[in-house]
Short mmCIF file of C-alpha atoms in Angstrom, two decimals:
data_model
loop_
_atom_site.label_atom_id
_atom_site.label_comp_id
_atom_site.label_asym_id
_atom_site.label_seq_id
_atom_site.Cartn_x
_atom_site.Cartn_y
_atom_site.Cartn_z
CA UNK A 1 -0.10 -0.15 0.02
CA UNK A 2 1.59 3.13 -0.89
CA UNK A 3 2.13 5.34 1.78
CA UNK A 4 1.27 9.21 1.15
CA UNK A 5 3.06 12.09 2.62
CA UNK A 6 1.66 15.45 2.77
CA UNK A 7 4.26 18.43 3.26
CA UNK A 8 2.82 21.67 4.27
CA UNK A 9 2.72 24.32 1.65
CA UNK A 10 5.99 26.27 1.14
CA UNK A 11 4.18 29.72 1.13
CA UNK A 12 2.69 28.54 4.56
CA UNK A 13 5.84 28.04 6.21
CA UNK A 14 7.46 31.17 5.02
CA UNK A 15 4.35 32.81 6.27
CA UNK A 16 4.82 31.50 9.92
CA UNK A 17 8.65 32.26 10.03
CA UNK A 18 7.97 35.73 8.94
CA UNK A 19 5.14 36.10 11.32
CA UNK A 20 7.49 34.69 14.40
CA UNK A 21 10.22 37.35 13.66
CA UNK A 22 7.83 39.88 13.10
CA UNK A 23 6.81 39.28 16.69
CA UNK A 24 9.96 39.00 18.25
CA UNK A 25 11.55 42.41 17.09
CA UNK A 26 9.32 44.32 19.35
CA UNK A 27 10.63 42.27 22.16
CA UNK A 28 14.17 43.18 21.21
CA UNK A 29 13.50 47.07 21.06
CA UNK A 30 11.33 46.83 24.29
CA UNK A 31 14.39 45.06 26.03
CA UNK A 32 16.86 47.56 24.69
CA UNK A 33 14.35 50.28 25.95
CA UNK A 34 13.78 48.77 29.21
CA UNK A 35 17.58 48.49 29.73
CA UNK A 36 18.34 52.31 28.85
CA UNK A 37 15.46 53.35 31.03
CA UNK A 38 16.70 51.42 34.60
CA UNK A 39 20.50 52.20 33.34
CA UNK A 40 19.66 55.98 33.14
CA UNK A 41 17.53 55.63 36.67
CA UNK A 42 20.34 53.44 38.20
CA UNK A 43 22.91 56.24 37.51
CA UNK A 44 20.78 59.02 38.85
CA UNK A 45 20.20 57.02 42.31
CA UNK A 46 22.24 57.81 45.41
CA UNK A 47 23.60 60.58 47.81
CA UNK A 48 24.71 63.92 45.95
CA UNK A 49 22.25 64.13 43.68
CA UNK A 50 22.85 64.28 39.89
CA UNK A 51 20.45 66.32 37.74
CA UNK A 52 18.70 64.17 34.65
CA UNK A 53 19.66 67.07 32.05
CA UNK A 54 23.44 66.81 33.14
CA UNK A 55 23.75 63.27 33.18
CA UNK A 56 22.14 63.14 29.88
CA UNK A 57 24.63 65.72 28.27
CA UNK A 58 27.49 64.27 30.06
CA UNK A 59 26.57 60.51 28.21
CA UNK A 60 25.66 62.19 25.15
CA UNK A 61 28.85 64.24 25.10
CA UNK A 62 30.95 60.96 25.80
CA UNK A 63 29.87 59.77 22.26
CA UNK A 64 32.54 60.04 19.39
CA UNK A 65 32.02 63.41 17.22
CA UNK A 66 29.28 64.52 19.64
CA UNK A 67 29.83 68.17 21.25
CA UNK A 68 27.64 69.27 23.67
CA UNK A 69 27.85 71.85 26.80
CA UNK A 70 28.22 70.13 29.84
CA UNK A 71 26.60 71.54 33.09
CA UNK A 72 27.93 69.06 35.76
CA UNK A 73 30.47 70.21 38.35
CA UNK A 74 34.10 68.83 38.46
CA UNK A 75 32.61 66.82 41.30
CA UNK A 76 29.93 65.66 40.17
CA UNK A 77 31.55 64.62 36.55
CA UNK A 78 33.75 62.41 39.16
CA UNK A 79 31.05 61.06 40.85
CA UNK A 80 29.24 59.88 37.56
CA UNK A 81 32.19 58.54 35.75
CA UNK A 82 33.99 56.93 38.76
CA UNK A 83 31.02 55.57 40.68
CA UNK A 84 27.83 55.64 39.22
CA UNK A 85 28.14 54.52 35.59
CA UNK A 86 30.84 52.00 36.37
CA UNK A 87 28.27 50.48 38.64
CA UNK A 88 25.93 50.53 36.63
CA UNK A 89 27.71 49.15 33.96
CA UNK A 90 29.03 46.43 36.33
CA UNK A 91 25.32 45.09 37.54
CA UNK A 92 24.69 44.91 33.47
CA UNK A 93 27.35 42.64 32.58
CA UNK A 94 26.85 40.58 35.78
CA UNK A 95 23.32 40.13 34.96
CA UNK A 96 23.70 39.94 31.68
CA UNK A 97 26.51 36.97 32.20
CA UNK A 98 24.39 34.97 34.86
CA UNK A 99 21.27 35.51 32.31
CA UNK A 100 22.72 34.22 29.47
CA UNK A 101 24.69 31.25 31.20
CA UNK A 102 21.28 30.10 32.74
CA UNK A 103 19.61 29.86 29.28
CA UNK A 104 22.56 27.66 28.18
CA UNK A 105 22.26 25.61 31.31
CA UNK A 106 18.62 25.26 30.70
CA UNK A 107 19.21 24.12 27.28
CA UNK A 108 22.24 21.48 27.71
CA UNK A 109 20.42 20.11 30.75
CA UNK A 110 16.62 20.22 29.08
CA UNK A 111 16.10 21.17 32.54
CA UNK A 112 14.47 24.77 33.25
CA UNK A 113 15.29 24.53 36.75
CA UNK A 114 18.97 24.64 35.94
CA UNK A 115 20.62 27.79 36.56
CA UNK A 116 24.52 28.76 36.65
CA UNK A 117 25.21 27.54 40.18
CA UNK A 118 24.96 23.85 38.63
CA UNK A 119 28.48 22.14 38.61
CA UNK A 120 29.38 23.51 42.14
CA UNK A 121 30.47 26.98 40.64
CA UNK A 122 29.02 28.97 43.42
CA UNK A 123 30.44 26.91 46.12
CA UNK A 124 33.67 26.33 44.56
CA UNK A 125 33.94 30.42 44.11
CA UNK A 126 32.63 31.07 47.87
CA UNK A 127 35.81 28.59 48.81
CA UNK A 128 38.35 30.47 46.90
CA UNK A 129 36.93 33.64 48.55
CA UNK A 130 36.96 32.24 51.88
CA UNK A 131 40.79 31.53 51.60
CA UNK A 132 41.69 34.85 49.89
CA UNK A 133 39.92 36.65 52.36
CA UNK A 134 39.84 34.94 55.77
CA UNK A 135 43.48 33.21 55.33
CA UNK A 136 45.12 35.69 52.90
CA UNK A 137 45.48 33.23 50.13
CA UNK A 138 47.14 35.24 47.28
CA UNK A 139 46.74 34.26 43.82
CA UNK A 140 46.81 37.20 42.25
CA UNK A 141 48.07 37.68 38.63
CA UNK A 142 48.46 40.68 36.79
CA UNK A 143 45.69 43.05 37.03
CA UNK A 144 43.87 40.51 38.79
CA UNK A 145 43.31 40.75 42.56
CA UNK A 146 43.66 37.96 45.21
CA UNK A 147 40.00 37.56 45.66
CA UNK A 148 38.58 37.40 42.22
CA UNK A 149 41.69 35.31 41.18
CA UNK A 150 40.65 32.92 43.94
CA UNK A 151 36.94 32.84 43.22
CA UNK A 152 37.73 32.12 39.67
CA UNK A 153 40.11 29.58 40.38
CA UNK A 154 37.71 27.74 42.83
CA UNK A 155 34.74 27.80 40.55
CA UNK A 156 36.70 26.40 37.68
CA UNK A 157 38.06 23.73 39.89
CA UNK A 158 34.43 22.85 41.26
CA UNK A 159 33.58 22.54 37.64
CA UNK A 160 36.59 20.30 36.30
CA UNK A 161 35.74 17.94 39.69
CA UNK A 162 32.08 17.63 38.52
CA UNK A 163 33.42 16.97 34.96
CA UNK A 164 36.15 14.29 36.36
CA UNK A 165 33.27 12.48 38.54
CA UNK A 166 30.81 12.22 35.59
CA UNK A 167 34.04 10.97 33.55
CA UNK A 168 33.09 13.64 31.02
CA UNK A 169 29.93 12.13 30.18
CA UNK A 170 28.06 15.15 28.45
CA UNK A 171 26.10 12.32 26.62
CA UNK A 172 23.97 11.98 29.80
CA UNK A 173 23.27 15.37 31.08
CA UNK A 174 21.56 13.89 34.36
CA UNK A 175 25.14 12.33 35.16
CA UNK A 176 26.82 15.80 34.92
CA UNK A 177 23.97 17.46 37.20
CA UNK A 178 24.11 14.95 39.85
CA UNK A 179 28.19 15.33 39.80
CA UNK A 180 27.57 18.93 40.29
CA UNK A 181 25.22 18.63 43.25
CA UNK A 182 27.69 16.26 44.98
CA UNK A 183 30.93 18.76 44.23
CA UNK A 184 28.53 21.65 45.48
CA UNK A 185 27.91 19.83 48.80
CA UNK A 186 31.68 18.75 49.17
CA UNK A 187 32.95 22.56 48.45
CA UNK A 188 30.21 23.79 50.64
CA UNK A 189 31.00 21.88 53.60
CA UNK A 190 34.86 22.79 53.12
CA UNK A 191 33.79 26.45 53.03
CA UNK A 192 31.78 26.06 56.25
CA UNK A 193 34.50 24.57 57.91
CA UNK A 194 36.88 27.15 56.85
CA UNK A 195 34.20 29.99 57.90
CA UNK A 196 34.41 28.59 61.24
CA UNK A 197 37.89 28.80 61.74
CA UNK A 198 37.84 32.53 61.21
CA UNK A 199 37.29 35.67 63.99
CA UNK A 200 33.96 37.47 63.42
CA UNK A 201 35.49 40.39 61.99
CA UNK A 202 36.73 38.28 58.84
CA UNK A 203 33.97 35.99 59.16
CA UNK A 204 31.49 39.06 58.87
CA UNK A 205 33.49 40.52 55.76
CA UNK A 206 33.40 36.93 53.81
CA UNK A 207 29.39 36.67 54.55
CA UNK A 208 29.11 40.05 53.15
CA UNK A 209 30.69 39.04 49.69
CA UNK A 210 29.27 35.60 49.85
CA UNK A 211 25.67 37.34 49.58
CA UNK A 212 26.93 39.49 46.63
CA UNK A 213 27.92 42.99 46.39
CA UNK A 214 28.31 45.63 43.79
CA UNK A 215 30.08 48.10 45.17
CA UNK A 216 32.67 49.67 43.04
CA UNK A 217 34.76 52.74 42.58
CA UNK A 218 36.27 53.19 39.20
CA UNK A 219 36.48 50.86 36.00
CA UNK A 220 38.75 47.93 37.03
CA UNK A 221 36.19 45.18 37.84
CA UNK A 222 34.37 45.94 34.55
CA UNK A 223 37.88 45.72 32.66
CA UNK A 224 38.41 42.50 34.37
CA UNK A 225 34.86 41.09 33.34
CA UNK A 226 34.58 42.54 30.01
CA UNK A 227 36.58 40.16 28.04
CA UNK A 228 35.46 37.02 29.47
CA UNK A 229 31.75 38.51 28.74
CA UNK A 230 32.67 38.83 25.27
CA UNK A 231 34.33 35.76 24.52
CA UNK A 232 31.60 33.47 26.03
CA UNK A 233 28.66 35.48 24.55
CA UNK A 234 30.09 35.06 20.98
CA UNK A 235 30.64 31.14 22.02
CA UNK A 236 27.05 31.07 23.17
CA UNK A 237 25.46 32.89 20.52
CA UNK A 238 27.23 30.77 17.74
CA UNK A 239 25.89 27.94 19.48
CA UNK A 240 22.01 28.88 19.81
CA UNK A 241 21.35 26.88 16.92
CA UNK A 242 22.79 23.82 18.49
CA UNK A 243 20.82 24.16 21.46
CA UNK A 244 17.41 24.53 19.51
CA UNK A 245 18.33 21.08 17.78
CA UNK A 246 19.32 19.53 21.24
CA UNK A 247 15.55 20.38 22.27
CA UNK A 248 14.46 17.76 19.46
CA UNK A 249 16.65 14.71 21.26
CA UNK A 250 20.09 13.68 20.67
CA UNK A 251 19.18 10.97 17.69
CA UNK A 252 17.51 13.45 16.18
CA UNK A 253 20.34 16.11 16.65
CA UNK A 254 23.01 13.55 15.02
CA UNK A 255 20.45 12.70 12.08
CA UNK A 256 20.94 16.33 11.58
CA UNK A 257 24.46 16.69 11.57
CA UNK A 258 25.14 17.61 15.32
CA UNK A 259 27.46 16.10 17.91
CA UNK A 260 25.37 16.52 20.77
CA UNK A 261 28.19 15.68 23.19
CA UNK A 262 30.59 18.12 21.86
CA UNK A 263 28.15 20.98 21.40
CA UNK A 264 27.15 20.47 25.40
CA UNK A 265 30.71 20.56 26.34
CA UNK A 266 31.26 24.07 24.59
CA UNK A 267 28.21 25.21 25.94
CA UNK A 268 28.74 24.31 29.50
CA UNK A 269 32.63 25.54 29.41
CA UNK A 270 31.40 28.86 28.20
CA UNK A 271 28.54 29.16 30.36
CA UNK A 272 30.74 28.24 33.41
CA UNK A 273 33.24 30.54 32.33
CA UNK A 274 31.14 33.42 32.12
CA UNK A 275 30.01 32.60 35.64
CA UNK A 276 33.04 31.84 37.35
CA UNK A 277 34.42 35.52 35.63
CA UNK A 278 30.94 37.10 37.04
CA UNK A 279 31.16 35.50 40.56
CA UNK A 280 35.00 36.33 41.07
CA UNK A 281 33.74 40.20 40.90
CA UNK A 282 30.37 40.36 42.29
CA UNK A 283 30.16 37.57 44.94
CA UNK A 284 27.40 35.01 44.76
CA UNK A 285 23.97 36.69 43.01
CA UNK A 286 21.30 33.90 43.05
CA UNK A 287 18.38 33.51 40.83
CA UNK A 288 19.28 36.04 37.59
CA UNK A 289 20.00 33.17 35.64
CA UNK A 290 16.73 31.27 36.54
CA UNK A 291 14.27 33.89 36.44
CA UNK A 292 15.56 35.77 33.39
CA UNK A 293 15.29 33.08 30.77
CA UNK A 294 11.97 32.14 31.89
CA UNK A 295 10.46 35.81 31.75
CA UNK A 296 12.16 36.04 28.01
CA UNK A 297 10.49 32.51 27.42
CA UNK A 298 7.05 33.40 28.27
CA UNK A 299 7.48 36.51 25.62
CA UNK A 300 9.38 34.85 22.63
CA UNK A 301 9.14 31.21 22.68
CA UNK A 302 11.80 28.49 23.20
CA UNK A 303 14.28 29.34 20.26
CA UNK A 304 17.69 29.80 21.70
CA UNK A 305 18.54 32.36 18.82
CA UNK A 306 16.47 35.02 20.29
CA UNK A 307 16.47 33.49 24.04
CA UNK A 308 20.21 33.79 24.35
CA UNK A 309 20.41 37.62 23.17
CA UNK A 310 16.98 38.79 25.15
CA UNK A 311 18.19 37.23 28.25
CA UNK A 312 21.19 39.26 28.11
CA UNK A 313 19.39 42.52 27.79
CA UNK A 314 16.50 41.36 30.27
CA UNK A 315 19.32 40.16 32.76
CA UNK A 316 21.21 43.26 32.78
CA UNK A 317 18.01 45.21 33.45
CA UNK A 318 16.99 42.91 36.01
CA UNK A 319 20.02 43.02 38.01
CA UNK A 320 20.70 47.18 37.75
CA UNK A 321 16.93 47.03 39.02
CA UNK A 322 17.60 44.75 41.90
CA UNK A 323 20.87 46.91 42.42
CA UNK A 324 18.79 50.28 42.89
CA UNK A 325 16.69 48.55 45.63
CA UNK A 326 19.82 47.23 47.20
CA UNK A 327 21.04 50.82 47.52
CA UNK A 328 17.37 52.70 48.24
CA UNK A 329 15.41 50.26 50.73
CA UNK A 330 17.60 50.43 53.67
CA UNK A 331 19.36 53.49 53.05
CA UNK A 332 21.62 54.75 53.97
CA UNK A 333 22.80 51.15 54.76
CA UNK A 334 22.94 48.94 51.67
CA UNK A 335 21.66 45.80 51.36
CA UNK A 336 23.41 42.72 49.70
CA UNK A 337 22.33 42.78 46.00
CA UNK A 338 21.91 38.98 46.10
CA UNK A 339 19.33 39.45 49.07
CA UNK A 340 17.15 41.33 46.67
CA UNK A 341 17.25 38.87 43.82
CA UNK A 342 16.50 35.94 46.19
CA UNK A 343 13.46 37.86 47.10
CA UNK A 344 12.47 37.73 43.68
CA UNK A 345 14.00 34.60 42.62
CA UNK A 346 12.75 32.42 45.43
CA UNK A 347 9.01 33.21 44.79
CA UNK A 348 9.32 32.48 41.18
CA UNK A 349 11.13 29.32 41.73
CA UNK A 350 7.88 28.14 43.55
CA UNK A 351 5.83 29.36 40.97
CA UNK A 352 7.51 27.42 38.51
CA UNK A 353 7.16 23.99 40.72
CA UNK A 354 3.53 24.80 41.19
CA UNK A 355 3.05 25.66 37.38
CA UNK A 356 5.11 22.36 36.63
CA UNK A 357 2.80 19.99 38.82
CA UNK A 358 -0.52 21.66 37.73
CA UNK A 359 0.34 21.08 33.92
CA UNK A 360 0.86 17.49 34.73
#
């Protein structure tokens, strides 16, 4: 008996693709506008108020080939360019890094609850920070200070341990996921033991860092983080199509000419690198990589070709907004920004679990 297959009309497919992209461009423009709005608002917040018109003139005047009259005093200009703008840019970079890493992990593990702190990244970075701040471990190298270097190396060691325990099994994401849980528990236990060996002053300083903070003076943390963000972002964006194919399953991916294990290795490496770099300059800031991709997914769907860049934009805006809350909710004191993201992220995590059970 002959089997008759019926392909969808080509015109219908082109119309569907065109409609999909037409729906996504407003989301891109909206995300960029949201980031600019929150970034400007972040720059204006804080003691020693800056006038909006003066800030706008200063920012526009910094563009190449643009010359406008400046109305800020020398002291206000120093406040703007040495404290407010670097802090806002750092928040945006860290937020974008964690959000892209979260989207990448969720694509690799095909698990919507995956976030950048899988594979023991946070526990490894935390242990590195404890050893640097509490015990004077100095792994500084060139312009990289002792704290970011120790956190960075600790995060990479934890991930390397997870991969080693899983015997590099990128064919079965669940194995690597469980290895990460075990490694995170080991590093967390070591971190707790080390904290108990410190005096109260040093322990308080370490805990402040562990809760996440973006306090900065100058551009040094931004310049440290920027190369890793650029490199890892390019790698992740180039593998967005691979993540789309992996959603179909490994057999289907191989049939389409993709090597699933190699693609997972590249994405996990890039996501871990960008997470470790972010943690090394900001401490542990949770839930950004979990919350942001879910919000973006509700707007633009499942395609990682849109999900990754939009997660970066929305993640940047989300952390800049959380930083405003950290600076203003308990003013003149300042809350750790990780506390603010936890207040938002924990209820959102519960909502995801509740919705998942309701859909079964």
